[in-house]
Amino acid sequence: MAVQQQINKFIQGIGASTGIIIGRAYLVERFKVRLPQKRIEPKEAEKEVERFVRAIEESRNQLTEIKEKILDPQVRKHSFILDVHLMILNDEMLLQDTIDTIRKKQVNAEWALDLTLEKLDTAFKAIEDEYLRERRSDLHYVSARIFRNLLGKKEDDITKIKGKVIVVAHDLSPADTLQINLKHVAGFITDIGGKVSHTAILSRSLGIPAVVGLEVATSLINGGDLLIIDGETGEVVINPSEEVSQSFLERKRRAKYFEREILKYASLPAETRDGVRVRLQANIEMVEEIPSAKMHGAEGIGLYRTETLYLNRKDLPTEEEHFQIYRRLAENIHPATGTIRTLDIGGDKFLSGYSENNEMNPALGLRAIRFSMRETDIFKTQLKGILRASAYGKLRILLPMISGIEEIRQARAILEEVKKGLVKARIPFDQEIKIGAMIEIPSASVTADLLAREADFFSIGTNDLIQYALAVDRINEHVSYLYEPLHPAVLRIIRGVVETAHQAGIPIAICGEMAAEPTYALVLLGLGLDEFSMTPVSIPKMKKVFRMSRFEESRSLVQQLLQFATAAEIECFVRSWMAKRFPEDFIECYPEEIKA
Ligand code: PEP
Ligand code: MG
């Protein structure tokens, strides 16, 4: 129940997965839900008090019910803790102080309770008896329950979402996102995150509209609020008026028309007017996405992120599981190639029981290839699965987070060992399977000439490359303004890696989100990339731009860009250049001239 219902309230975030939808909010308490702090009119005070008292009662009923459901005598012995919680709920100070604060300070119940808790917390901290002092945590459990009830969030069980809702969370880990029954999710919105955070990437690959980095979503939105989200522009409207809803629906209609039109390019080759051909491939997270990749015109899978195989389970995938899944990939994408990236766990993707999820700097920690080099059995199991599947189509292996040549050598040595085992067991596989390196760490980019001696191909992961080159956390919305794909440093790094790869005679791909942005298409073409791998839905748009361009003009565009000193100048130049060059497609997100 909203205290002061927000009507037609616009909030701006970062569009993370395109699509416009209208639906009801489902608040998920993941990490921290910010509490709405609102001043109220004097006449609203009694209503707030009532709301608070009701939340206390609901909390009491829930605890009593939980207690009654415990039948096991062993467990029952511990149910005294629930009595402690019930006692806290009856605490005079907690109740009366909060009610007084609502009335005197004229604030909503959440804010008043928060102020009371601060006082109680200080009092608890001062207690000398350690046992009693530790009861603070019980106070926190109980208050979290009261807050949940105040906010209308009955069960914070992410697996039990019903209906078709827009999930509103402070943040969602990739594991959370996968745990939700996606049939019930019409959209995602989060307070934190950027365009390349994993919730964003996963939403795109699942085709679910998403807006991230809204900062205030969980504090402004109440469970059950009607929301409109535009995953392209990053706009969210809370409780829209009929008029606003209609204008978004009209926008949606035009976007759908544009999508249908653009699909005509899916089956055409990505060839420029002066005959330069590049390959457009798909990034996927699940083999179930292969039909969509093909439908959008992918000429292979440039990046299969295998993390999803490991998430949300207590055990590890077996060799047979790996084999069966990769075999499906090999067979379904045939005669094109499927690029399987080995486990890229760590950073913001944790593996229960393994990942050091308390690292100070997870992005710089034990992730990706580093993890595989430590847990070699996990790595070997995956490699065996890939090798066995390589007998059923064309597969190649991509190693994530390579920072130097030793890692490729070590990985190759392990691969050779696994190959020997298969030969001995007379299991067929592709003896010539190619091994590539992700170029996403600055040290890899500057030693690309050395890496090219050991790698059969490169794939530039700009999501991480930008993060590490510019020292900008890819999921931190507070520094997202510094996350600049066209930063002169990024362009120079890409140019250098491409030149090195070409000199060494190995193919060079790009598989970061930057590859899916039509505005950057000519910049990347002019930088000389051979392959572009992206979320399937973006493929037709990119094909269209390539097919309408000349390679020579993209070369001269890049030459001009390299003269500029700042990312802002480059971005501005590219945008206005593209708008002039393709007036129909780059004037705005939804070209006015496209009429249904
Ligand atoms: C990248 O870093 O650009 C990339 C493609 O990998 P991920 O987004 O999975 O880290
Ligand atoms: Mg990466």
Coordinates of C-alpha atoms and ligand atoms in Angstrom, one line a residue:
M1 CA 0.0 0.0 0.0
A2 CA 1.4 3.3 -1.0
V3 CA 1.6 6.1 1.6
Q4 CA 1.4 8.9 -0.9
Q5 CA 0.8 7.3 -4.2
Q6 CA 3.2 8.6 -6.8
I7 CA 1.2 9.5 -9.9
N8 CA 2.8 9.9 -13.3
K9 CA 6.2 10.0 -11.6
F10 CA 9.0 9.8 -14.2
I11 CA 12.3 8.4 -13.2
Q12 CA 15.3 8.0 -15.5
G13 CA 17.7 5.1 -15.5
I14 CA 19.8 3.3 -18.0
G15 CA 18.0 1.4 -20.8
A16 CA 19.4 -2.1 -20.5
S17 CA 17.2 -4.3 -22.6
T18 CA 14.8 -2.9 -25.2
G19 CA 11.0 -3.2 -25.1
I20 CA 8.2 -1.2 -23.6
I21 CA 5.9 -2.8 -21.1
I22 CA 3.2 -1.8 -18.7
G23 CA 2.8 -4.0 -15.6
R24 CA 2.5 -4.2 -11.8
A25 CA 5.6 -3.8 -9.6
Y26 CA 6.8 -6.7 -7.6
L27 CA 9.4 -5.5 -5.0
V28 CA 12.2 -7.9 -4.3
E29 CA 14.3 -7.4 -1.3
R30 CA 17.7 -8.2 -2.7
F31 CA 20.6 -6.6 -1.0
K32 CA 19.2 -3.4 0.4
V33 CA 15.8 -2.1 -0.3
R34 CA 15.8 1.6 0.3
L35 CA 13.0 2.7 2.6
P36 CA 10.7 5.3 1.4
Q37 CA 11.1 8.4 3.7
K38 CA 8.2 10.8 3.3
R39 CA 6.8 13.7 5.1
I40 CA 3.1 13.4 5.6
E41 CA 0.2 15.9 6.1
P42 CA -1.0 16.1 9.8
K43 CA -4.4 14.6 8.7
E44 CA -2.5 11.5 7.4
A45 CA -0.9 10.7 10.8
E46 CA -3.6 8.4 12.1
K47 CA -3.7 6.5 8.9
E48 CA 0.1 6.0 9.1
V49 CA -0.3 4.8 12.7
E50 CA -2.9 2.4 11.7
R51 CA -0.6 1.1 8.9
F52 CA 2.2 0.6 11.4
V53 CA 0.0 -1.2 13.8
R54 CA -1.3 -3.5 11.1
A55 CA 2.2 -4.3 10.0
I56 CA 3.1 -5.2 13.6
E57 CA 0.0 -7.5 13.7
E58 CA 0.9 -9.1 10.4
S59 CA 4.4 -9.7 11.7
R60 CA 3.1 -11.3 14.9
N61 CA 0.7 -13.5 12.9
Q62 CA 3.4 -14.6 10.6
L63 CA 5.8 -15.5 13.4
T64 CA 3.1 -17.4 15.3
E65 CA 2.2 -19.3 12.2
I66 CA 5.8 -20.2 11.5
K67 CA 6.1 -21.4 15.1
E68 CA 3.0 -23.5 14.9
K69 CA 4.2 -25.2 11.8
I70 CA 7.3 -26.5 13.4
L71 CA 6.4 -30.1 14.3
D72 CA 9.8 -31.7 14.5
P73 CA 10.7 -31.8 18.3
Q74 CA 14.4 -31.3 17.6
V75 CA 13.6 -28.1 15.7
R76 CA 11.0 -27.0 18.2
K77 CA 13.6 -26.9 20.9
H78 CA 15.0 -23.9 19.1
S79 CA 11.7 -22.1 18.6
F80 CA 12.4 -20.0 21.6
I81 CA 14.1 -17.6 19.2
L82 CA 10.7 -16.9 17.7
D83 CA 9.4 -16.1 21.1
V84 CA 12.2 -13.6 21.4
H85 CA 11.1 -12.1 18.1
L86 CA 7.5 -12.0 19.3
M87 CA 8.7 -10.2 22.5
I88 CA 10.5 -7.6 20.4
L89 CA 7.2 -7.1 18.5
N90 CA 5.5 -6.4 21.8
D91 CA 8.2 -4.0 23.0
E92 CA 6.6 -0.9 24.3
M93 CA 9.5 1.3 23.3
L94 CA 9.5 0.0 19.7
L95 CA 5.7 0.5 19.4
Q96 CA 5.1 3.7 21.3
D97 CA 8.2 5.5 20.2
T98 CA 7.4 4.8 16.5
I99 CA 3.8 5.9 16.9
D100 CA 4.9 9.1 18.7
T101 CA 7.4 9.9 16.0
I102 CA 4.7 9.5 13.3
R103 CA 2.5 12.0 15.1
K104 CA 5.1 14.5 16.3
K105 CA 7.5 14.5 13.4
Q106 CA 4.8 13.9 10.7
V107 CA 6.8 11.3 8.8
N108 CA 5.6 8.0 7.3
A109 CA 5.7 4.8 9.3
E110 CA 8.9 3.5 7.6
W111 CA 10.8 6.6 8.5
A112 CA 9.5 6.7 12.1
L113 CA 10.4 3.1 12.6
D114 CA 13.8 3.6 11.2
L115 CA 14.4 6.5 13.7
T116 CA 13.2 4.3 16.6
L117 CA 15.5 1.5 15.5
E118 CA 18.5 3.8 15.4
K119 CA 17.8 4.7 19.1
L120 CA 17.3 1.0 20.1
D121 CA 20.4 0.0 18.2
T122 CA 22.5 2.6 20.1
A123 CA 21.1 1.3 23.3
F124 CA 21.9 -2.3 22.4
K125 CA 25.5 -1.4 21.4
A126 CA 26.0 0.0 24.9
I127 CA 25.0 -3.2 26.7
E128 CA 27.9 -4.9 28.4
D129 CA 26.5 -8.4 28.4
E130 CA 27.7 -9.9 25.1
Y131 CA 24.8 -12.3 24.8
L132 CA 22.2 -9.5 25.1
R133 CA 24.3 -7.2 22.9
E134 CA 24.1 -9.9 20.2
R135 CA 20.3 -9.7 20.3
R136 CA 20.7 -6.7 18.1
S137 CA 20.6 -9.1 15.2
D138 CA 17.2 -10.3 16.3
L139 CA 16.0 -6.7 16.3
H140 CA 17.2 -6.4 12.8
Y141 CA 15.4 -9.6 11.6
V142 CA 12.2 -8.4 13.3
S143 CA 12.5 -4.9 11.9
A144 CA 13.1 -6.3 8.4
R145 CA 9.9 -8.3 8.7
I146 CA 7.9 -5.2 9.8
F147 CA 9.4 -3.2 6.9
R148 CA 8.5 -5.9 4.5
N149 CA 4.9 -5.9 5.7
L150 CA 4.7 -2.1 5.6
L151 CA 5.9 -2.2 2.0
G152 CA 3.4 -4.8 1.1
K153 CA 6.0 -7.4 0.4
K154 CA 4.5 -10.5 2.0
E155 CA 7.0 -13.1 1.0
D156 CA 10.4 -12.2 -0.2
D157 CA 10.7 -15.5 -1.9
I158 CA 12.0 -14.8 -5.3
T159 CA 11.1 -18.2 -6.6
K160 CA 7.4 -17.7 -5.9
I161 CA 6.5 -14.8 -8.1
K162 CA 3.1 -15.2 -9.5
G163 CA 1.2 -13.4 -12.3
K164 CA 3.1 -11.3 -14.8
V165 CA 5.1 -8.6 -13.0
I166 CA 7.9 -6.1 -13.3
V167 CA 10.5 -7.1 -10.8
V168 CA 11.8 -4.1 -8.9
A169 CA 15.0 -4.6 -6.9
H170 CA 17.9 -2.7 -5.5
D171 CA 20.1 -5.2 -7.3
L172 CA 19.8 -8.7 -8.6
S173 CA 22.7 -11.1 -8.9
P174 CA 22.8 -13.3 -12.0
A175 CA 21.9 -16.2 -9.8
D176 CA 18.8 -14.3 -8.5
T177 CA 17.7 -13.5 -12.0
L178 CA 17.9 -17.1 -13.1
Q179 CA 16.2 -18.3 -10.0
I180 CA 13.1 -16.3 -10.7
N181 CA 10.4 -18.1 -12.7
L182 CA 10.9 -16.1 -15.8
K183 CA 7.4 -16.9 -17.1
H184 CA 6.1 -14.5 -14.6
V185 CA 8.5 -11.6 -15.4
A186 CA 7.5 -8.9 -17.8
G187 CA 10.5 -6.7 -17.0
F188 CA 13.3 -5.9 -14.6
I189 CA 14.2 -2.6 -13.0
T190 CA 17.0 -2.1 -10.5
D191 CA 18.5 0.8 -8.5
I192 CA 22.1 -0.1 -9.4
G193 CA 23.9 -1.5 -12.4
G194 CA 24.9 -0.3 -15.8
K195 CA 24.4 -1.3 -19.4
V196 CA 27.0 -4.1 -19.2
S197 CA 26.0 -5.4 -15.7
H198 CA 25.1 -9.1 -15.9
T199 CA 21.4 -8.4 -15.1
A200 CA 21.4 -6.2 -18.2
I201 CA 23.1 -8.7 -20.4
L202 CA 20.9 -11.6 -19.2
S203 CA 17.7 -9.6 -19.7
R204 CA 18.8 -8.8 -23.2
S205 CA 19.6 -12.4 -24.0
L206 CA 16.2 -13.4 -22.6
G207 CA 14.4 -10.6 -24.5
I208 CA 13.0 -9.2 -21.2
P209 CA 12.8 -5.3 -21.1
A210 CA 15.0 -3.9 -18.3
V211 CA 16.1 -0.6 -16.9
V212 CA 19.0 -0.4 -14.5
G213 CA 20.8 2.3 -12.5
L214 CA 17.6 4.0 -11.4
E215 CA 19.0 4.8 -8.0
V216 CA 15.7 5.5 -6.4
A217 CA 13.4 2.8 -7.8
T218 CA 13.0 0.8 -4.6
S219 CA 12.4 3.8 -2.5
L220 CA 9.7 5.4 -4.8
I221 CA 7.9 2.3 -6.0
N222 CA 5.5 0.3 -3.8
G223 CA 4.6 -3.3 -4.5
G224 CA 1.6 -3.4 -6.8
D225 CA 2.2 0.1 -8.4
L226 CA 1.5 0.3 -12.1
L227 CA 4.7 0.9 -14.0
I228 CA 5.7 1.6 -17.6
I229 CA 9.2 0.9 -18.5
D230 CA 11.0 1.7 -21.7
G231 CA 14.1 -0.5 -21.9
E232 CA 15.5 1.6 -24.8
T233 CA 15.4 5.0 -23.3
G234 CA 15.7 4.0 -19.7
E235 CA 12.4 5.8 -18.7
V236 CA 10.2 4.5 -16.0
V237 CA 6.8 5.9 -15.1
I238 CA 5.2 5.1 -11.8
N239 CA 1.4 5.0 -11.9
P240 CA 1.0 6.6 -15.3
S241 CA -2.1 8.5 -16.3
E242 CA -4.2 7.2 -19.2
E243 CA -2.7 9.8 -21.5
V244 CA 0.9 8.8 -20.7
S245 CA 0.1 5.1 -21.0
Q246 CA -1.3 5.8 -24.5
S247 CA 1.7 7.7 -25.7
F248 CA 4.0 4.8 -24.6
L249 CA 1.8 2.3 -26.2
E250 CA 2.0 4.3 -29.4
R251 CA 5.8 4.3 -29.1
K252 CA 5.7 0.6 -28.5
R253 CA 3.6 0.1 -31.7
R254 CA 6.2 2.1 -33.7
A255 CA 9.1 0.2 -32.2
K256 CA 7.4 -3.1 -33.1
Y257 CA 7.0 -2.0 -36.6
F258 CA 10.6 -1.0 -36.8
E259 CA 11.6 -4.4 -35.4
R260 CA 9.6 -6.2 -38.1
E261 CA 11.1 -4.0 -40.8
I262 CA 14.6 -4.5 -39.7
L263 CA 14.2 -8.3 -39.6
K264 CA 14.3 -8.1 -43.4
Y265 CA 18.1 -7.6 -43.1
A266 CA 18.6 -10.8 -41.0
S267 CA 19.2 -13.1 -43.9
L268 CA 21.4 -10.8 -45.9
P269 CA 25.2 -10.8 -45.7
A270 CA 27.0 -8.1 -43.7
E271 CA 28.8 -6.7 -46.7
T272 CA 29.6 -3.1 -47.4
R273 CA 28.9 -1.3 -50.7
D274 CA 32.5 -1.6 -51.6
G275 CA 32.6 -5.3 -51.0
V276 CA 34.1 -5.8 -47.5
R277 CA 32.5 -8.6 -45.7
V278 CA 32.4 -9.0 -41.9
R279 CA 30.8 -11.8 -39.9
L280 CA 28.0 -11.1 -37.5
Q281 CA 27.6 -13.7 -34.8
A282 CA 25.5 -14.1 -31.6
N283 CA 26.3 -13.9 -27.9
I284 CA 24.2 -16.5 -26.0
E285 CA 23.9 -17.7 -22.5
M286 CA 21.8 -20.8 -23.1
V287 CA 21.6 -23.1 -26.1
E288 CA 17.8 -22.4 -26.1
E289 CA 18.7 -19.1 -27.7
I290 CA 20.2 -20.7 -30.9
P291 CA 16.9 -20.5 -32.9
S292 CA 16.6 -16.8 -32.1
A293 CA 20.2 -16.3 -33.1
K294 CA 19.6 -18.0 -36.4
M295 CA 16.3 -16.2 -36.9
H296 CA 18.1 -12.9 -36.5
G297 CA 20.8 -13.9 -39.0
A298 CA 23.7 -14.9 -36.8
E299 CA 26.5 -16.6 -38.8
G300 CA 27.7 -18.6 -35.8
I301 CA 27.9 -18.2 -32.1
G302 CA 30.8 -15.8 -31.2
L303 CA 30.4 -16.1 -27.5
Y304 CA 28.6 -18.7 -25.5
R305 CA 28.8 -17.6 -21.8
T306 CA 28.8 -20.9 -20.0
E307 CA 28.3 -19.5 -16.5
T308 CA 24.6 -20.3 -16.5
L309 CA 25.4 -24.0 -16.4
Y310 CA 27.0 -23.5 -13.0
L311 CA 24.7 -21.1 -11.3
N312 CA 21.8 -22.0 -9.0
R313 CA 22.9 -25.4 -8.0
K314 CA 24.8 -27.0 -5.2
D315 CA 26.7 -29.4 -7.3
L316 CA 28.8 -28.9 -10.4
P317 CA 27.8 -29.8 -13.9
T318 CA 29.2 -33.3 -14.9
E319 CA 31.2 -34.0 -18.0
E320 CA 28.2 -35.6 -19.5
E321 CA 26.0 -32.5 -18.9
H322 CA 28.7 -30.3 -20.5
F323 CA 28.9 -32.7 -23.4
Q324 CA 25.2 -32.9 -24.1
I325 CA 24.8 -29.2 -24.1
Y326 CA 27.8 -28.4 -26.2
R327 CA 26.8 -31.2 -28.6
R328 CA 23.4 -29.4 -29.0
L329 CA 25.3 -26.2 -29.8
A330 CA 27.6 -27.9 -32.3
E331 CA 24.7 -29.7 -34.1
N332 CA 22.3 -26.8 -34.1
I333 CA 24.6 -24.1 -35.3
H334 CA 26.2 -26.4 -38.0
P335 CA 27.7 -25.6 -40.5
A336 CA 28.7 -22.4 -38.7
T337 CA 31.0 -22.3 -35.7
G338 CA 30.1 -22.2 -32.0
T339 CA 32.6 -20.4 -29.7
I340 CA 32.4 -21.7 -26.1
R341 CA 33.9 -19.5 -23.5
T342 CA 35.2 -21.5 -20.5
L343 CA 33.9 -20.6 -17.1
D344 CA 34.1 -16.9 -16.4
I345 CA 33.0 -17.1 -12.8
G346 CA 34.0 -14.5 -10.1
G347 CA 33.7 -10.7 -10.3
D348 CA 30.0 -10.3 -10.0
K349 CA 29.1 -13.9 -10.7
F350 CA 29.6 -16.3 -7.8
L351 CA 29.7 -20.0 -7.7
S352 CA 28.3 -21.2 -4.4
G353 CA 30.9 -22.9 -2.2
Y354 CA 33.8 -21.9 -4.5
S355 CA 33.9 -18.2 -5.3
E356 CA 35.6 -15.9 -2.8
N357 CA 32.6 -13.7 -2.7
N358 CA 34.1 -11.6 0.1
E359 CA 37.0 -10.4 -2.0
M360 CA 37.8 -6.7 -1.5
N361 CA 38.1 -6.1 -5.3
P362 CA 36.2 -9.0 -6.9
A363 CA 36.7 -7.6 -10.4
L364 CA 40.5 -7.9 -9.8
G365 CA 40.2 -11.1 -7.9
L366 CA 40.1 -14.8 -8.4
R367 CA 37.9 -14.9 -11.5
A368 CA 37.6 -16.5 -14.9
I369 CA 40.8 -18.2 -16.1
R370 CA 42.5 -17.6 -12.8
F371 CA 39.7 -19.6 -11.1
S372 CA 40.0 -22.4 -13.7
M373 CA 43.8 -22.6 -13.2
R374 CA 43.2 -23.1 -9.5
E375 CA 40.3 -25.5 -9.8
T376 CA 41.8 -27.5 -12.6
D377 CA 39.4 -30.4 -12.1
I378 CA 36.4 -28.1 -12.8
F379 CA 38.3 -26.8 -15.9
K380 CA 39.2 -30.3 -17.1
T381 CA 35.6 -31.5 -16.9
Q382 CA 34.5 -28.6 -19.0
L383 CA 37.2 -29.1 -21.6
K384 CA 36.4 -32.8 -21.8
G385 CA 32.7 -31.9 -22.5
I386 CA 33.8 -29.4 -25.2
L387 CA 36.2 -31.7 -26.9
R388 CA 33.7 -34.6 -27.0
A389 CA 31.1 -32.3 -28.5
S390 CA 33.6 -31.0 -31.1
A391 CA 33.1 -34.3 -32.9
Y392 CA 29.6 -33.2 -33.8
G393 CA 30.2 -29.9 -35.4
K394 CA 32.6 -26.9 -35.4
L395 CA 33.5 -25.6 -32.0
R396 CA 36.2 -23.4 -30.7
I397 CA 37.3 -22.6 -27.2
L398 CA 37.6 -19.0 -25.8
L399 CA 39.6 -18.3 -22.6
P400 CA 38.3 -15.4 -20.5
M401 CA 40.3 -12.8 -18.7
I402 CA 43.7 -13.6 -20.2
S403 CA 46.3 -11.2 -18.8
G404 CA 49.5 -12.8 -20.1
I405 CA 50.9 -15.6 -22.2
E406 CA 51.5 -18.0 -19.3
E407 CA 47.7 -18.4 -18.8
I408 CA 47.3 -19.5 -22.4
R409 CA 50.2 -21.9 -22.2
Q410 CA 48.9 -23.4 -18.9
A411 CA 45.4 -23.8 -20.4
R412 CA 46.8 -25.4 -23.6
A413 CA 48.9 -27.8 -21.5
I414 CA 45.8 -28.9 -19.6
L415 CA 43.9 -29.2 -22.9
E416 CA 46.6 -31.4 -24.3
E417 CA 46.4 -33.6 -21.2
V418 CA 42.6 -33.9 -21.6
K419 CA 43.1 -34.7 -25.3
K420 CA 45.5 -37.5 -24.5
G421 CA 43.0 -39.0 -22.1
L422 CA 40.3 -39.0 -24.8
V423 CA 42.7 -40.5 -27.4
K424 CA 43.5 -43.3 -25.0
A425 CA 39.8 -43.9 -24.4
R426 CA 39.2 -43.8 -28.2
I427 CA 36.7 -41.0 -27.9
P428 CA 36.5 -38.9 -31.1
F429 CA 37.1 -35.1 -31.0
D430 CA 38.4 -32.4 -33.2
Q431 CA 42.2 -32.6 -32.9
E432 CA 42.6 -29.2 -34.5
I433 CA 40.1 -27.3 -32.2
K434 CA 41.0 -23.6 -32.1
I435 CA 41.8 -21.8 -28.8
G436 CA 41.2 -18.1 -28.6
A437 CA 41.9 -15.4 -26.0
M438 CA 39.5 -12.8 -24.8
I439 CA 41.3 -9.4 -24.9
E440 CA 39.7 -7.6 -22.0
I441 CA 42.6 -6.7 -19.8
P442 CA 45.0 -3.9 -20.7
S443 CA 48.0 -6.1 -20.2
A444 CA 46.7 -8.5 -22.8
S445 CA 46.1 -5.7 -25.3
V446 CA 49.6 -4.4 -25.0
T447 CA 51.1 -7.8 -25.3
A448 CA 48.8 -9.0 -28.0
D449 CA 51.8 -9.7 -30.3
L450 CA 53.0 -12.2 -27.8
L451 CA 49.6 -13.7 -27.1
A452 CA 49.1 -14.1 -30.9
R453 CA 51.9 -16.7 -30.8
E454 CA 49.8 -19.0 -28.6
A455 CA 46.2 -18.0 -29.6
D456 CA 44.4 -19.0 -32.8
F457 CA 42.0 -16.1 -32.6
F458 CA 41.2 -13.0 -30.4
S459 CA 37.9 -11.7 -29.2
I460 CA 37.9 -8.2 -27.6
G461 CA 35.6 -8.1 -24.6
T462 CA 35.0 -4.4 -24.4
N463 CA 32.7 -4.6 -21.4
D464 CA 35.7 -5.5 -19.2
L465 CA 38.3 -3.8 -21.4
I466 CA 36.6 -0.4 -20.8
Q467 CA 36.2 -1.1 -17.1
Y468 CA 39.9 -2.0 -16.7
A469 CA 41.4 0.5 -19.1
L470 CA 39.4 3.4 -17.7
A471 CA 39.3 2.1 -14.1
V472 CA 35.5 2.4 -14.1
D473 CA 33.4 -0.3 -12.4
R474 CA 31.1 -1.6 -15.1
I475 CA 28.2 -2.0 -12.6
N476 CA 28.6 1.1 -10.6
E477 CA 25.9 3.6 -11.6
H478 CA 27.7 6.4 -9.8
V479 CA 30.6 6.3 -12.3
S480 CA 28.6 5.2 -15.3
Y481 CA 29.1 8.6 -16.9
L482 CA 32.8 7.7 -17.1
Y483 CA 32.2 4.4 -18.8
E484 CA 32.9 5.7 -22.3
P485 CA 33.3 3.2 -25.1
L486 CA 34.6 5.9 -27.5
H487 CA 37.3 7.1 -25.1
P488 CA 40.5 7.8 -27.1
A489 CA 42.2 5.2 -25.0
V490 CA 39.7 2.5 -25.9
L491 CA 39.9 3.4 -29.6
R492 CA 43.7 3.3 -29.5
I493 CA 43.7 0.0 -27.7
I494 CA 41.3 -1.6 -30.2
R495 CA 43.2 -0.3 -33.1
G496 CA 46.4 -1.7 -31.7
V497 CA 45.0 -5.1 -31.0
V498 CA 43.4 -5.3 -34.5
E499 CA 46.6 -4.4 -36.2
T500 CA 48.6 -6.9 -34.2
A501 CA 46.1 -9.7 -34.9
H502 CA 46.2 -8.9 -38.6
Q503 CA 50.0 -8.9 -38.7
A504 CA 49.9 -12.3 -37.0
G505 CA 47.3 -13.5 -39.4
I506 CA 44.7 -14.4 -36.8
P507 CA 41.0 -13.4 -36.9
I508 CA 39.9 -10.7 -34.5
A509 CA 36.4 -10.4 -33.1
I510 CA 34.6 -8.1 -30.8
C511 CA 32.0 -9.5 -28.4
G512 CA 31.4 -6.7 -25.8
E513 CA 28.1 -4.8 -25.8
M514 CA 29.7 -2.1 -27.9
A515 CA 29.5 -4.4 -30.9
A516 CA 25.7 -4.2 -30.8
E517 CA 25.5 -0.4 -30.9
P518 CA 24.6 0.7 -34.5
T519 CA 26.0 4.2 -33.7
Y520 CA 29.5 2.6 -33.3
A521 CA 29.1 0.3 -36.3
L522 CA 31.3 2.3 -38.7
V523 CA 33.8 3.1 -36.0
L524 CA 34.4 -0.6 -35.4
L525 CA 34.3 -1.4 -39.1
G526 CA 36.9 1.3 -39.7
L527 CA 39.1 -0.1 -36.9
G528 CA 39.3 -3.3 -39.0
L529 CA 37.4 -5.9 -36.9
D530 CA 36.6 -9.1 -38.7
E531 CA 33.8 -10.5 -36.6
F532 CA 31.2 -8.9 -34.4
S533 CA 29.4 -10.9 -31.8
M534 CA 26.3 -9.5 -30.1
T535 CA 22.9 -10.2 -28.6
P536 CA 20.8 -11.7 -31.4
V537 CA 18.2 -9.0 -31.7
S538 CA 20.9 -6.4 -32.6
I539 CA 22.2 -8.4 -35.6
P540 CA 19.7 -7.1 -38.3
K541 CA 20.3 -3.5 -37.2
M542 CA 24.0 -3.8 -37.5
K543 CA 23.7 -5.6 -40.9
K544 CA 21.6 -2.8 -42.2
V545 CA 24.2 -0.2 -41.3
F546 CA 27.1 -2.2 -42.8
R547 CA 25.2 -2.8 -46.0
M548 CA 24.5 0.8 -46.4
S549 CA 28.1 1.9 -45.9
R550 CA 31.4 1.8 -47.6
F551 CA 34.5 0.5 -45.9
E552 CA 36.5 3.4 -47.2
E553 CA 34.3 5.9 -45.4
S554 CA 34.5 4.1 -42.2
R555 CA 38.4 4.2 -42.5
S556 CA 38.3 7.9 -43.0
L557 CA 35.8 8.4 -40.1
V558 CA 38.3 6.5 -37.8
Q559 CA 41.2 8.7 -39.0
Q560 CA 39.2 11.8 -38.1
L561 CA 38.2 10.4 -34.7
L562 CA 41.7 9.6 -33.7
Q563 CA 42.5 13.3 -33.9
F564 CA 40.2 14.2 -31.0
A565 CA 41.4 14.4 -27.5
T566 CA 38.2 13.6 -25.5
A567 CA 35.5 10.9 -25.5
A568 CA 32.9 13.6 -25.5
E569 CA 34.2 15.1 -28.8
I570 CA 34.5 11.7 -30.4
E571 CA 31.0 10.7 -29.3
C572 CA 29.5 14.0 -30.5
F573 CA 31.3 13.8 -33.8
V574 CA 30.2 10.2 -34.4
R575 CA 26.6 10.8 -33.5
S576 CA 26.2 13.9 -35.7
W577 CA 28.1 12.1 -38.5
M578 CA 25.8 9.1 -38.3
A579 CA 22.7 11.3 -38.1
K580 CA 23.7 13.1 -41.3
R581 CA 24.8 9.9 -43.0
F582 CA 21.7 7.9 -42.0
P583 CA 19.0 10.5 -41.3
E584 CA 16.3 7.9 -41.1
D585 CA 17.9 5.7 -38.5
F586 CA 19.9 7.9 -36.2
I587 CA 17.8 11.0 -35.5
E588 CA 16.3 9.4 -32.4
C589 CA 15.5 6.0 -31.0
Y590 CA 12.1 5.8 -32.7
P591 CA 12.3 7.6 -36.0
E592 CA 9.2 9.7 -36.6
E593 CA 9.0 8.8 -40.2
I594 CA 8.3 5.2 -39.4
K595 CA 4.5 5.0 -39.4
A596 CA 2.6 1.9 -38.7
Ligands
PEP1 C1 33.2 -8.5 -22.1 O1 33.9 -8.3 -21.1 O2 33.1 -7.6 -23.0 C2 32.5 -9.8 -22.4 C3 32.0 -10.0 -23.5 O3 32.4 -10.6 -21.3 P1 31.4 -10.5 -20.1 O4 30.5 -9.4 -20.3 O5 30.8 -11.8 -19.9 O6 32.4 -10.2 -18.9
MG2 MG 34.4 -10.0 -19.7

